[in-house]
mmCIF file of C-alpha atoms in Angstrom:
data_model
loop_
_atom_site.group_PDB
_atom_site.id
_atom_site.type_symbol
_atom_site.label_atom_id
_atom_site.label_comp_id
_atom_site.label_asym_id
_atom_site.label_seq_id
_atom_site.Cartn_x
_atom_site.Cartn_y
_atom_site.Cartn_z
ATOM 1 C CA MET S 1364 -0.332 -0.461 0.090
ATOM 2 C CA SER S 1365 1.261 3.381 -1.126
ATOM 3 C CA PRO S 1366 2.365 6.268 1.450
ATOM 4 C CA PHE S 1367 -0.589 8.321 0.375
ATOM 5 C CA ILE S 1368 -3.205 5.308 0.187
ATOM 6 C CA ALA S 1369 -2.124 5.133 3.996
ATOM 7 C CA HIS S 1370 -2.258 8.599 5.041
ATOM 8 C CA LEU S 1371 -6.001 8.236 3.461
ATOM 9 C CA LEU S 1372 -7.381 5.382 5.328
ATOM 10 C CA ARG S 1373 -6.295 7.330 8.264
ATOM 11 C CA PHE S 1374 -8.202 9.976 8.141
ATOM 12 C CA ALA S 1375 -11.218 7.832 7.173
ATOM 13 C CA ARG S 1376 -10.286 6.135 9.929
ATOM 14 C CA GLU S 1377 -10.611 8.911 12.117
ATOM 15 C CA LEU S 1378 -14.021 10.194 10.777
ATOM 16 C CA ARG S 1379 -15.062 6.857 11.817
ATOM 17 C CA GLU S 1380 -13.688 7.295 15.293
ATOM 18 C CA ALA S 1381 -15.908 11.222 15.493
ATOM 19 C CA GLY S 1382 -19.056 9.418 14.913
ATOM 20 C CA LEU S 1383 -19.478 9.699 11.157
ATOM 21 C CA ARG S 1384 -21.012 6.661 8.924
ATOM 22 C CA VAL S 1385 -17.898 6.844 6.958
ATOM 23 C CA THR S 1386 -18.701 3.796 4.084
ATOM 24 C CA THR S 1387 -15.556 1.776 1.983
ATOM 25 C CA ALA S 1388 -17.626 2.803 -1.298
ATOM 26 C CA GLN S 1389 -17.546 6.281 0.374
ATOM 27 C CA VAL S 1390 -13.521 5.829 0.603
ATOM 28 C CA VAL S 1391 -13.135 4.297 -3.019
ATOM 29 C CA ARG S 1392 -14.748 7.763 -4.571
ATOM 30 C CA PHE S 1393 -12.578 9.798 -2.220
ATOM 31 C CA VAL S 1394 -9.196 8.241 -3.172
ATOM 32 C CA GLN S 1395 -10.816 8.612 -7.468
ATOM 33 C CA ALA S 1396 -11.576 12.235 -6.960
ATOM 34 C CA LEU S 1397 -8.126 12.803 -5.266
ATOM 35 C CA ARG S 1398 -6.850 12.260 -8.937
ATOM 36 C CA HIS S 1399 -8.423 15.046 -10.372
ATOM 37 C CA ILE S 1400 -7.739 18.340 -7.569
ATOM 38 C CA ASP S 1401 -4.315 19.588 -6.402
ATOM 39 C CA ILE S 1402 -4.605 18.003 -3.301
ATOM 40 C CA ALA S 1403 -1.897 20.188 -1.850
ATOM 41 C CA ASP S 1404 -5.055 23.152 -2.155
ATOM 42 C CA ARG S 1405 -5.962 22.331 1.484
ATOM 43 C CA GLU S 1406 -10.238 24.423 0.173
ATOM 44 C CA THR S 1407 -10.359 21.672 -2.664
ATOM 45 C CA PHE S 1408 -8.551 19.048 -0.415
ATOM 46 C CA ARG S 1409 -11.407 19.520 1.950
ATOM 47 C CA ASP S 1410 -14.233 20.012 -0.659
ATOM 48 C CA VAL S 1411 -13.597 16.782 -1.697
ATOM 49 C CA ALA S 1412 -13.093 15.254 1.316
ATOM 50 C CA ARG S 1413 -16.634 16.175 2.359
ATOM 51 C CA CYS S 1414 -18.559 15.486 -0.688
ATOM 52 C CA THR S 1415 -17.598 12.804 -0.763
ATOM 53 C CA LEU S 1416 -17.552 11.207 3.141
ATOM 54 C CA VAL S 1417 -20.107 12.971 4.760
ATOM 55 C CA SER S 1418 -23.647 11.781 4.393
ATOM 56 C CA HIS S 1419 -25.676 13.887 6.803
ATOM 57 C CA ARG S 1420 -25.727 18.283 7.979
ATOM 58 C CA LEU S 1421 -25.296 16.689 11.344
ATOM 59 C CA GLU S 1422 -21.798 15.013 10.669
ATOM 60 C CA VAL S 1423 -20.315 18.295 9.124
ATOM 61 C CA LEU S 1424 -19.151 19.869 12.917
ATOM 62 C CA ALA S 1425 -17.209 16.300 13.682
ATOM 63 C CA PHE S 1426 -16.223 16.213 9.742
ATOM 64 C CA GLU S 1427 -14.467 19.731 9.962
ATOM 65 C CA ARG S 1428 -12.899 18.927 13.727
ATOM 66 C CA VAL S 1429 -11.431 16.097 12.231
ATOM 67 C CA PHE S 1430 -9.887 16.991 9.156
ATOM 68 C CA ALA S 1431 -8.512 20.848 11.107
ATOM 69 C CA ARG S 1432 -6.225 18.220 13.171
ATOM 70 C CA PHE S 1433 -6.200 15.887 9.962
ATOM 71 C CA TRP S 1434 -4.662 18.189 8.018
ATOM 72 C CA THR S 1435 -1.968 19.828 10.787
ATOM 73 C CA HIS S 1436 -0.365 17.034 10.703
ATOM 74 C CA ALA S 1437 -0.372 15.549 7.608
ATOM 75 C CA ALA S 1438 -0.078 18.244 5.268
ATOM 76 C CA ASP S 1439 3.206 18.018 5.181
ATOM 77 C CA ALA S 1440 3.196 14.149 3.502
ATOM 78 C CA LEU S 1441 0.200 15.369 1.424
ATOM 79 C CA SER S 1442 2.018 18.119 0.020
ATOM 80 C CA ALA S 1443 5.228 16.025 -1.406
ATOM 81 C CA ALA S 1444 3.577 12.682 -1.955
ATOM 82 C CA VAL S 1445 1.729 12.551 -5.835
ATOM 83 C CA SER S 1446 -1.324 12.761 -6.435
ATOM 84 C CA PRO S 1447 -2.998 8.556 -6.560
ATOM 85 C CA SER S 1448 -1.441 6.534 -9.251
ATOM 86 C CA PRO S 1449 -3.434 4.363 -11.964
ATOM 87 C CA GLU S 1450 -1.994 2.159 -9.646
ATOM 88 C CA ASP S 1451 -3.401 2.775 -7.061
ATOM 89 C CA VAL S 1452 -7.035 2.871 -8.237
ATOM 90 C CA ARG S 1453 -6.667 0.629 -10.645
ATOM 91 C CA SER S 1454 -10.496 -0.968 -10.080
ATOM 92 C CA SER S 1455 -13.188 0.069 -7.712
ATOM 93 C CA ALA S 1456 -12.776 -3.896 -6.962
ATOM 94 C CA GLN S 1457 -9.089 -3.447 -5.805
ATOM 95 C CA ALA S 1458 -9.756 -0.919 -3.990
ATOM 96 C CA ALA S 1459 -12.530 -1.985 -2.051
ATOM 97 C CA ALA S 1460 -10.795 -4.552 -1.283
ATOM 98 C CA GLN S 1461 -7.277 -2.426 0.459
ATOM 99 C CA VAL S 1462 -9.359 -0.399 1.903
ATOM 100 C CA GLY S 1463 -11.702 -2.514 3.783
ATOM 101 C CA LEU S 1464 -9.300 -4.754 4.882
ATOM 102 C CA VAL S 1465 -8.172 -1.639 7.015
ATOM 103 C CA LEU S 1466 -11.176 0.047 8.042
ATOM 104 C CA ARG S 1467 -12.436 -3.267 9.841
ATOM 105 C CA GLN S 1468 -9.183 -3.656 11.329
ATOM 106 C CA SER S 1469 -9.225 -1.585 14.966
ATOM 107 C CA PRO S 1470 -6.414 -1.653 17.654
ATOM 108 C CA ARG S 1471 -7.030 -3.405 19.974
ATOM 109 C CA PRO S 1472 -4.993 -1.880 23.808
ATOM 110 C CA GLU S 1473 -2.521 -3.379 25.187
ATOM 111 C CA PRO S 1474 -3.650 -4.912 28.834
ATOM 112 C CA SER S 1475 -1.368 -3.670 31.030
ATOM 113 C CA PRO S 1476 0.995 -6.173 33.146
ATOM 114 C CA ASP S 1477 -0.588 -5.063 36.887
ATOM 115 C CA ALA S 1478 -4.130 -5.221 35.527
ATOM 116 C CA ASP S 1479 -5.707 -8.566 37.178
ATOM 117 C CA PRO S 1480 -6.225 -10.703 35.349
ATOM 118 C CA ARG S 1481 -9.776 -12.433 36.496
ATOM 119 C CA ARG S 1482 -13.028 -10.061 35.744
ATOM 120 C CA VAL S 1483 -16.311 -10.157 37.622
ATOM 121 C CA VAL S 1484 -19.202 -9.277 35.359
ATOM 122 C CA ASP S 1485 -22.281 -8.768 36.850
ATOM 123 C CA ARG S 1486 -24.186 -10.566 33.965
ATOM 124 C CA ALA S 1487 -27.611 -9.294 35.591
ATOM 125 C CA SER S 1488 -27.379 -5.376 34.810
ATOM 126 C CA THR S 1489 -26.093 -6.763 30.935
ATOM 127 C CA TYR S 1490 -27.567 -6.809 27.938
ATOM 128 C CA SER S 1491 -26.475 -9.930 25.621
ATOM 129 C CA ALA S 1492 -24.911 -9.961 23.325
ATOM 130 C CA GLU S 1493 -28.067 -10.199 20.782
ATOM 131 C CA GLU S 1494 -29.876 -7.489 22.475
ATOM 132 C CA ILE S 1495 -27.466 -5.527 21.645
ATOM 133 C CA LEU S 1496 -27.660 -6.518 17.690
ATOM 134 C CA ARG S 1497 -30.959 -5.560 17.689
ATOM 135 C CA ARG S 1498 -31.035 -2.345 18.753
ATOM 136 C CA LYS S 1499 -27.580 -1.288 17.286
ATOM 137 C CA ARG S 1500 -27.814 1.123 13.597
ATOM 138 C CA PHE S 1501 -27.829 -0.831 10.622
ATOM 139 C CA ASP S 1502 -24.931 1.462 9.261
ATOM 140 C CA GLU S 1503 -23.224 1.103 12.332
ATOM 141 C CA LEU S 1504 -22.685 -3.315 12.039
ATOM 142 C CA CYS S 1505 -19.162 -4.487 11.487
ATOM 143 C CA PRO S 1506 -18.849 -6.768 9.158
ATOM 144 C CA ASP S 1507 -18.963 -10.059 11.817
ATOM 145 C CA GLU S 1508 -21.959 -7.838 12.955
ATOM 146 C CA LEU S 1509 -23.839 -7.462 10.046
ATOM 147 C CA ALA S 1510 -23.317 -11.717 9.147
ATOM 148 C CA ALA S 1511 -24.540 -12.221 12.988
ATOM 149 C CA VAL S 1512 -28.152 -9.241 12.099
ATOM 150 C CA THR S 1513 -28.364 -11.732 9.178
ATOM 151 C CA ARG S 1514 -28.738 -14.828 10.871
ATOM 152 C CA MET S 1515 -31.086 -13.538 13.372
ATOM 153 C CA MET S 1516 -32.685 -11.240 10.259
ATOM 154 C CA GLN S 1517 -33.654 -14.928 9.455
ATOM 155 C CA ARG S 1518 -35.950 -16.219 12.234
ATOM 156 C CA ILE S 1519 -37.897 -13.552 11.969
ATOM 157 C CA SER S 1520 -41.774 -14.066 11.074
ATOM 158 C CA TRP S 1521 -43.068 -12.637 7.932
ATOM 159 C CA ARG S 1522 -46.354 -13.191 8.126
ATOM 160 C CA LEU S 1523 -49.228 -10.167 6.450
ATOM 161 C CA GLU S 1524 -53.001 -10.861 8.006
ATOM 162 C CA LEU S 1525 -54.755 -12.875 5.761
ATOM 163 C CA ARG S 1526 -57.586 -11.213 3.423
ATOM 164 C CA ARG S 1527 -61.709 -12.165 2.755
ATOM 165 C CA SER S 1528 -61.645 -13.634 -0.828
ATOM 166 C CA ARG S 1529 -65.036 -13.819 -2.745
ATOM 167 C CA ARG S 1530 -64.477 -17.606 -2.554
ATOM 168 C CA HIS S 1531 -66.528 -19.265 -0.389
ATOM 169 C CA ARG S 1532 -65.966 -22.741 1.392
ATOM 170 C CA PRO S 1533 -68.535 -24.815 3.449
ATOM 171 C CA ALA S 1534 -68.291 -24.781 6.937
ATOM 172 C CA SER S 1535 -70.264 -26.529 9.773
ATOM 173 C CA ARG S 1536 -72.038 -23.121 10.624
ATOM 174 C CA GLY S 1537 -72.196 -19.941 9.579
ATOM 175 C CA ARG S 1538 -75.247 -17.486 8.656
ATOM 176 C CA GLN S 1539 -74.455 -18.076 4.887
ATOM 177 C CA PRO S 1540 -76.748 -21.083 3.574
ATOM 178 C CA ASP S 1541 -74.591 -23.150 0.613
ATOM 179 C CA TRP S 1542 -77.965 -23.712 -1.267
ATOM 180 C CA ARG S 1543 -75.973 -26.089 -3.418
ATOM 181 C CA ARG S 1544 -75.449 -28.738 -1.181
ATOM 182 C CA THR S 1545 -78.400 -28.427 0.491
ATOM 183 C CA ILE S 1546 -80.683 -29.366 -2.118
ATOM 184 C CA ALA S 1547 -77.865 -32.089 -3.506
ATOM 185 C CA SER S 1548 -78.162 -33.511 0.198
ATOM 186 C CA ALA S 1549 -82.000 -33.108 0.374
ATOM 187 C CA VAL S 1550 -82.424 -35.094 -3.013
ATOM 188 C CA ARG S 1551 -81.228 -38.385 -1.010
ATOM 189 C CA TYR S 1552 -84.066 -38.027 0.882
ATOM 190 C CA ASP S 1553 -86.672 -38.102 -1.267
ATOM 191 C CA GLY S 1554 -86.593 -33.576 -1.286
ATOM 192 C CA GLU S 1555 -86.615 -33.368 2.832
ATOM 193 C CA TRP S 1556 -84.567 -30.804 3.972
ATOM 194 C CA ILE S 1557 -83.185 -33.227 6.515
ATOM 195 C CA SER S 1558 -80.205 -30.598 8.032
ATOM 196 C CA ARG S 1559 -79.065 -27.008 6.488
ATOM 197 C CA ARG S 1560 -75.693 -26.804 5.027
ATOM 198 C CA TRP S 1561 -73.628 -23.451 5.174
ATOM 199 C CA ARG S 1562 -70.147 -21.972 3.989
ATOM 200 C CA GLN S 1563 -68.311 -19.375 4.419
ATOM 201 C CA ARG S 1564 -65.261 -16.770 2.724
ATOM 202 C CA THR S 1565 -62.338 -17.895 2.392
ATOM 203 C CA ALA S 1566 -59.132 -16.004 4.254
ATOM 204 C CA VAL S 1567 -56.038 -16.121 1.891
ATOM 205 C CA PRO S 1568 -52.585 -14.243 2.085
ATOM 206 C CA ARG S 1569 -51.988 -10.497 1.075
ATOM 207 C CA PRO S 1570 -49.880 -9.528 -1.313
ATOM 208 C CA LEU S 1571 -47.126 -7.568 -0.628
ATOM 209 C CA VAL S 1572 -45.646 -5.212 -3.418
ATOM 210 C CA VAL S 1573 -42.150 -3.813 -1.762
ATOM 211 C CA ILE S 1574 -40.445 -0.227 -3.864
ATOM 212 C CA ALA S 1575 -36.835 0.065 -2.242
ATOM 213 C CA ASP S 1576 -34.166 3.155 -2.681
ATOM 214 C CA VAL S 1577 -31.624 2.313 -4.040
ATOM 215 C CA SER S 1578 -29.837 5.843 -4.333
ATOM 216 C CA GLY S 1579 -26.551 6.659 -2.869
ATOM 217 C CA SER S 1580 -28.250 8.445 0.308
ATOM 218 C CA MET S 1581 -29.517 4.731 1.451
ATOM 219 C CA GLU S 1582 -26.426 3.357 0.654
ATOM 220 C CA ARG S 1583 -25.413 2.848 4.033
ATOM 221 C CA TYR S 1584 -28.717 0.372 4.360
ATOM 222 C CA THR S 1585 -28.982 -0.902 1.124
ATOM 223 C CA ARG S 1586 -26.981 -4.493 1.089
ATOM 224 C CA LEU S 1587 -29.364 -4.971 4.639
ATOM 225 C CA LEU S 1588 -32.451 -4.036 3.372
ATOM 226 C CA LEU S 1589 -32.356 -6.157 -0.056
ATOM 227 C CA THR S 1590 -31.738 -8.935 2.328
ATOM 228 C CA PHE S 1591 -34.874 -8.817 4.498
ATOM 229 C CA LEU S 1592 -37.089 -8.297 1.441
ATOM 230 C CA HIS S 1593 -34.995 -11.455 0.055
ATOM 231 C CA ILE S 1594 -35.824 -12.842 2.564
ATOM 232 C CA ILE S 1595 -39.699 -12.010 2.715
ATOM 233 C CA THR S 1596 -39.510 -13.344 -0.608
ATOM 234 C CA GLN S 1597 -38.298 -16.536 0.104
ATOM 235 C CA ARG S 1598 -40.851 -16.232 3.170
ATOM 236 C CA GLY S 1599 -43.773 -16.638 0.904
ATOM 237 C CA THR S 1600 -45.870 -19.879 2.027
ATOM 238 C CA GLN S 1601 -48.946 -19.356 4.932
ATOM 239 C CA HIS S 1602 -50.760 -21.334 5.939
ATOM 240 C CA GLY S 1603 -49.894 -23.543 3.523
ATOM 241 C CA GLN S 1604 -51.038 -20.945 0.896
ATOM 242 C CA ARG S 1605 -48.396 -19.199 -1.298
ATOM 243 C CA GLN S 1606 -47.846 -15.625 -1.194
ATOM 244 C CA ARG S 1607 -47.088 -12.968 -4.073
ATOM 245 C CA VAL S 1608 -44.440 -10.880 -2.985
ATOM 246 C CA GLU S 1609 -43.337 -7.883 -5.299
ATOM 247 C CA THR S 1610 -40.344 -6.453 -5.658
ATOM 248 C CA PHE S 1611 -39.113 -3.103 -7.327
ATOM 249 C CA VAL S 1612 -36.592 -0.942 -6.570
ATOM 250 C CA PHE S 1613 -35.253 2.561 -7.928
ATOM 251 C CA GLY S 1614 -33.400 5.589 -8.164
ATOM 252 C CA THR S 1615 -33.604 7.446 -10.888
ATOM 253 C CA ARG S 1616 -35.655 4.967 -12.833
ATOM 254 C CA LEU S 1617 -37.964 2.081 -11.301
ATOM 255 C CA THR S 1618 -35.728 -1.708 -11.631
ATOM 256 C CA ARG S 1619 -38.511 -4.904 -11.071
ATOM 257 C CA ILE S 1620 -36.569 -7.504 -9.373
ATOM 258 C CA THR S 1621 -39.029 -10.042 -8.241
ATOM 259 C CA ARG S 1622 -37.768 -12.918 -10.601
ATOM 260 C CA THR S 1623 -34.096 -12.354 -9.527
ATOM 261 C CA PHE S 1624 -35.497 -12.657 -5.943
ATOM 262 C CA GLY S 1625 -35.783 -16.065 -6.719
ATOM 263 C CA THR S 1626 -32.505 -17.017 -6.668
ATOM 264 C CA ARG S 1627 -32.426 -18.521 -2.811
ATOM 265 C CA ASP S 1628 -28.993 -17.730 -2.858
ATOM 266 C CA ILE S 1629 -28.613 -13.976 -1.460
ATOM 267 C CA ASP S 1630 -24.911 -13.394 -2.997
ATOM 268 C CA ALA S 1631 -26.335 -14.481 -6.325
ATOM 269 C CA ALA S 1632 -29.424 -12.618 -6.363
ATOM 270 C CA LEU S 1633 -27.263 -9.259 -4.963
ATOM 271 C CA THR S 1634 -25.068 -9.419 -7.518
ATOM 272 C CA GLU S 1635 -27.670 -10.596 -10.308
ATOM 273 C CA VAL S 1636 -29.074 -6.963 -9.113
ATOM 274 C CA SER S 1637 -26.152 -4.750 -9.361
ATOM 275 C CA ARG S 1638 -25.873 -5.574 -12.753
ATOM 276 C CA GLN S 1639 -29.521 -4.457 -13.565
ATOM 277 C CA VAL S 1640 -29.812 -2.099 -11.761
ATOM 278 C CA VAL S 1641 -27.712 1.002 -13.920
ATOM 279 C CA ASP S 1642 -28.570 3.714 -11.032
ATOM 280 C CA TRP S 1643 -27.522 2.732 -7.851
ATOM 281 C CA ALA S 1644 -26.357 4.698 -5.414
ATOM 282 C CA GLY S 1645 -26.885 7.376 -7.653
ATOM 283 C CA GLY S 1646 -29.187 9.883 -7.466
ATOM 284 C CA THR S 1647 -32.705 9.798 -6.649
ATOM 285 C CA ARG S 1648 -35.897 10.410 -8.655
ATOM 286 C CA ILE S 1649 -38.672 9.265 -6.406
ATOM 287 C CA GLY S 1650 -41.861 10.912 -8.522
ATOM 288 C CA ASP S 1651 -40.907 9.603 -11.750
ATOM 289 C CA SER S 1652 -40.065 6.554 -10.561
ATOM 290 C CA LEU S 1653 -43.527 5.755 -8.681
ATOM 291 C CA ARG S 1654 -45.107 7.111 -12.079
ATOM 292 C CA ALA S 1655 -43.321 4.250 -13.955
ATOM 293 C CA PHE S 1656 -44.673 2.083 -11.182
ATOM 294 C CA ASN S 1657 -48.448 3.254 -11.574
ATOM 295 C CA ARG S 1658 -48.665 3.158 -15.187
ATOM 296 C CA ARG S 1659 -46.949 0.018 -15.565
ATOM 297 C CA TRP S 1660 -46.968 -2.382 -13.033
ATOM 298 C CA ALA S 1661 -50.341 -1.049 -10.487
ATOM 299 C CA ARG S 1662 -53.063 -2.904 -12.618
ATOM 300 C CA ARG S 1663 -50.791 -6.047 -12.398
ATOM 301 C CA VAL S 1664 -49.481 -7.091 -8.705
ATOM 302 C CA LEU S 1665 -52.354 -3.972 -6.903
ATOM 303 C CA GLY S 1666 -55.229 -6.748 -6.980
ATOM 304 C CA ARG S 1667 -56.639 -8.835 -4.461
ATOM 305 C CA GLY S 1668 -56.235 -5.362 -1.557
ATOM 306 C CA ALA S 1669 -52.142 -5.949 -1.744
ATOM 307 C CA ALA S 1670 -50.489 -3.643 1.094
ATOM 308 C CA VAL S 1671 -47.164 -1.723 0.064
ATOM 309 C CA LEU S 1672 -43.488 -0.817 1.394
ATOM 310 C CA VAL S 1673 -42.298 2.110 0.606
ATOM 311 C CA ILE S 1674 -38.301 2.305 1.821
ATOM 312 C CA SER S 1675 -36.527 5.825 1.157
ATOM 313 C CA ASP S 1676 -35.024 8.534 3.220
ATOM 314 C CA GLY S 1677 -37.482 10.516 1.434
ATOM 315 C CA TRP S 1678 -34.358 13.171 -0.465
ATOM 316 C CA ASP S 1679 -35.576 14.047 -4.006
ATOM 317 C CA ARG S 1680 -33.920 15.398 -7.104
ATOM 318 C CA GLY S 1681 -37.462 15.418 -9.030
ATOM 319 C CA ASP S 1682 -40.642 17.732 -8.847
ATOM 320 C CA PRO S 1683 -42.614 17.432 -5.582
ATOM 321 C CA ALA S 1684 -45.891 18.074 -6.883
ATOM 322 C CA LEU S 1685 -45.067 15.033 -9.238
ATOM 323 C CA VAL S 1686 -44.600 12.749 -5.673
ATOM 324 C CA ARG S 1687 -47.667 13.984 -4.297
ATOM 325 C CA ARG S 1688 -49.719 13.609 -6.536
ATOM 326 C CA GLU S 1689 -47.676 9.829 -7.735
ATOM 327 C CA VAL S 1690 -48.121 9.026 -3.858
ATOM 328 C CA ALA S 1691 -52.137 9.760 -3.588
ATOM 329 C CA ARG S 1692 -52.473 7.438 -6.456
ATOM 330 C CA LEU S 1693 -50.616 4.645 -5.604
ATOM 331 C CA HIS S 1694 -52.378 5.455 -1.871
ATOM 332 C CA ARG S 1695 -55.823 4.157 -3.747
ATOM 333 C CA SER S 1696 -55.004 1.151 -6.089
ATOM 334 C CA CYS S 1697 -53.938 0.065 -2.782
ATOM 335 C CA SER S 1698 -54.954 -1.772 0.799
ATOM 336 C CA ARG S 1699 -52.591 0.051 2.943
ATOM 337 C CA LEU S 1700 -49.257 2.216 2.289
ATOM 338 C CA VAL S 1701 -46.537 2.004 4.467
ATOM 339 C CA TRP S 1702 -42.884 4.046 4.596
ATOM 340 C CA LEU S 1703 -40.386 3.301 6.107
ATOM 341 C CA ASN S 1704 -37.819 5.321 6.740
ATOM 342 C CA PRO S 1705 -33.821 4.599 8.139
ATOM 343 C CA LEU S 1706 -33.387 8.278 9.234
ATOM 344 C CA ILE S 1707 -36.016 7.358 12.382
ATOM 345 C CA GLY S 1708 -33.886 6.132 14.832
ATOM 346 C CA THR S 1709 -31.050 9.274 13.598
ATOM 347 C CA ARG S 1710 -30.743 11.975 16.728
ATOM 348 C CA ASP S 1711 -32.799 15.539 15.905
ATOM 349 C CA PHE S 1712 -34.777 13.650 12.699
ATOM 350 C CA ALA S 1713 -38.279 15.354 11.673
ATOM 351 C CA PRO S 1714 -40.034 14.265 8.149
ATOM 352 C CA ARG S 1715 -38.954 17.659 6.443
ATOM 353 C CA THR S 1716 -37.341 16.457 2.929
ATOM 354 C CA ARG S 1717 -39.862 18.347 0.179
ATOM 355 C CA GLY S 1718 -40.350 14.503 -0.669
ATOM 356 C CA LEU S 1719 -41.730 13.001 2.594
ATOM 357 C CA VAL S 1720 -43.848 16.453 2.585
ATOM 358 C CA ALA S 1721 -45.002 16.111 -0.438
ATOM 359 C CA ALA S 1722 -45.770 12.605 0.119
ATOM 360 C CA LEU S 1723 -46.707 12.280 4.311
ATOM 361 C CA PRO S 1724 -50.689 13.387 3.751
ATOM 362 C CA HIS S 1725 -51.459 10.563 1.189
ATOM 363 C CA VAL S 1726 -49.091 7.776 3.635
ATOM 364 C CA ASP S 1727 -50.924 5.163 6.130
ATOM 365 C CA ASP S 1728 -47.851 4.187 8.288
ATOM 366 C CA PHE S 1729 -44.702 6.418 9.024
ATOM 367 C CA LEU S 1730 -42.664 3.556 10.721
ATOM 368 C CA PRO S 1731 -38.845 3.734 10.777
ATOM 369 C CA VAL S 1732 -36.546 0.852 9.389
ATOM 370 C CA HIS S 1733 -32.677 1.521 10.941
ATOM 371 C CA ASN S 1734 -32.496 -1.352 12.970
ATOM 372 C CA LEU S 1735 -33.367 -5.225 13.946
ATOM 373 C CA ALA S 1736 -35.742 -4.202 16.524
ATOM 374 C CA SER S 1737 -37.970 -2.064 13.828
ATOM 375 C CA LEU S 1738 -37.573 -4.679 11.351
ATOM 376 C CA GLU S 1739 -39.559 -6.554 14.582
ATOM 377 C CA GLY S 1740 -41.611 -4.015 14.841
ATOM 378 C CA LEU S 1741 -42.962 -4.229 11.114
ATOM 379 C CA ALA S 1742 -43.216 -7.559 11.390
ATOM 380 C CA ARG S 1743 -46.006 -7.580 13.811
ATOM 381 C CA HIS S 1744 -47.895 -4.687 12.285
ATOM 382 C CA LEU S 1745 -48.130 -6.214 9.196
ATOM 383 C CA ALA S 1746 -49.929 -9.470 10.780
ATOM 384 C CA ALA S 1747 -52.064 -7.342 12.558
ATOM 385 C CA LEU S 1748 -53.304 -5.272 9.352
ATOM 386 C CA PRO S 1749 -56.706 -5.264 9.289
ATOM 387 C CA SER S 1750 -58.686 -7.862 6.772
ATOM 388 C CA SER S 1751 -60.838 -4.793 5.621
ATOM 389 C CA PRO S 1752 -58.798 -2.289 3.513
ATOM 390 C CA LYS S 1753 -59.501 1.082 4.170
ATOM 391 C CA HIS S 1754 -60.295 0.989 7.229
ATOM 392 C CA GLY S 1755 -60.454 4.695 8.276
ATOM 393 C CA ARG S 1756 -57.892 4.294 11.140
ATOM 394 C CA PRO S 1757 -55.384 6.482 11.521
ATOM 395 C CA ALA S 1758 -52.237 6.534 10.090
ATOM 396 C CA GLN S 1759 -49.409 5.126 13.027
ATOM 397 C CA GLN S 1760 -46.283 7.000 13.063
ATOM 398 C CA PRO S 1761 -43.223 6.461 16.209
ATOM 399 C CA ALA S 1762 -43.936 7.810 19.202
ATOM 400 C CA ARG S 1763 -40.867 10.592 19.305
ATOM 401 C CA LEU S 1764 -42.476 11.879 16.823
ATOM 402 C CA ARG S 1765 -45.852 12.301 18.161
ATOM 403 C CA GLY S 1766 -44.729 13.248 20.953
ATOM 404 C CA ASN S 1767 -43.167 16.527 18.784
ATOM 405 C CA GLY S 1768 -46.666 17.013 17.350
ATOM 406 C CA LEU S 1769 -44.989 15.851 14.313
ATOM 407 C CA SER S 1770 -48.254 13.789 13.096
ATOM 408 C CA GLY S 1771 -50.273 14.083 10.295
ATOM 409 C CA SER S 1772 -50.328 16.946 8.586
ATOM 410 C CA ASP S 1773 -49.693 19.268 11.459
ATOM 411 C CA SER S 1774 -45.991 17.164 10.963
ATOM 412 C CA LEU S 1775 -45.925 18.772 7.644
ATOM 413 C CA SER S 1776 -46.789 22.602 8.172
ATOM 414 C CA ALA S 1777 -44.803 22.563 11.047
#
């Protein structure tokens, strides 16, 4: 590894220690961007680092502190270094592997020779490892924790509340007479009605449609959320009946990945999805993507009381009026519209983005999806959906938002 790359990795590690959620892909883009600037220019270097490594406005102050400290100690070394050579960033895959390996290394403090080797832990006042992982944010997990959370995710029971179908089946008692079976039985007794037969409406699994945002602002959550979508697609059978799950992803355009997620191998499925989705980790156009869904796919997949999950942080580069119009149209076409936002679990969050302000008046439920506990809560919520669509229940929002007065239309005008 060249000294230049080592300096940059040290900078990225300090940012992560300061609380910034710097991903491997962000560091790779940072290294590639430095090929096009004069790295001895402090302001230009800072602007490039901020554009590629900072993902939220709440991280700006911490970034400025770390950068000031880093530049004081590393300015001479960076000035003497040449710009990253083509060998340093020969390919994104090689750079990602090199960067990821170093970022995952966390130095462990050496034990003191005078320290007592015995450790007494009161287990009654400590959380288990699984309980800690349940509450830890997806974008703060290390690779080992990611694998553990994926295994725990497999144990979640995904069952949508059954809906009443128009079809009927025989019943021992009920309120609807089954005249066909009643008359057929009366024939055996010379037309005498010895017993009356009944029927009742059958209950069938409710279709589920998922529309997930895979743009750059959602990159820190994309892999785990796609793993979650793959799991619920593979768990498509309940009560002996096949539940239909349709999956779409979008950045600046809509892509259907339902067939791709039919593969049982999650790694193979994600690799194929990354090949199909040309706008992966790019910009976001929620309105255009939902318009494509409403025009091309809504009539095909939204029948039979389908519930819709939209997973997005609400950051949008398109027209808010288009978002409002298309979300309203989508809400009219489905039995339940649930918006999942991974930013709800962050500090000082409020639905202020243009996309959310336009969409929330037409959303039935606005829920978090930032850790395993929120996914478990989503599973319970889906299992409790009413059997009758559009029942008039008010939208559900996180308690913290309701406590701040951010509920319904009031949250949008605040």
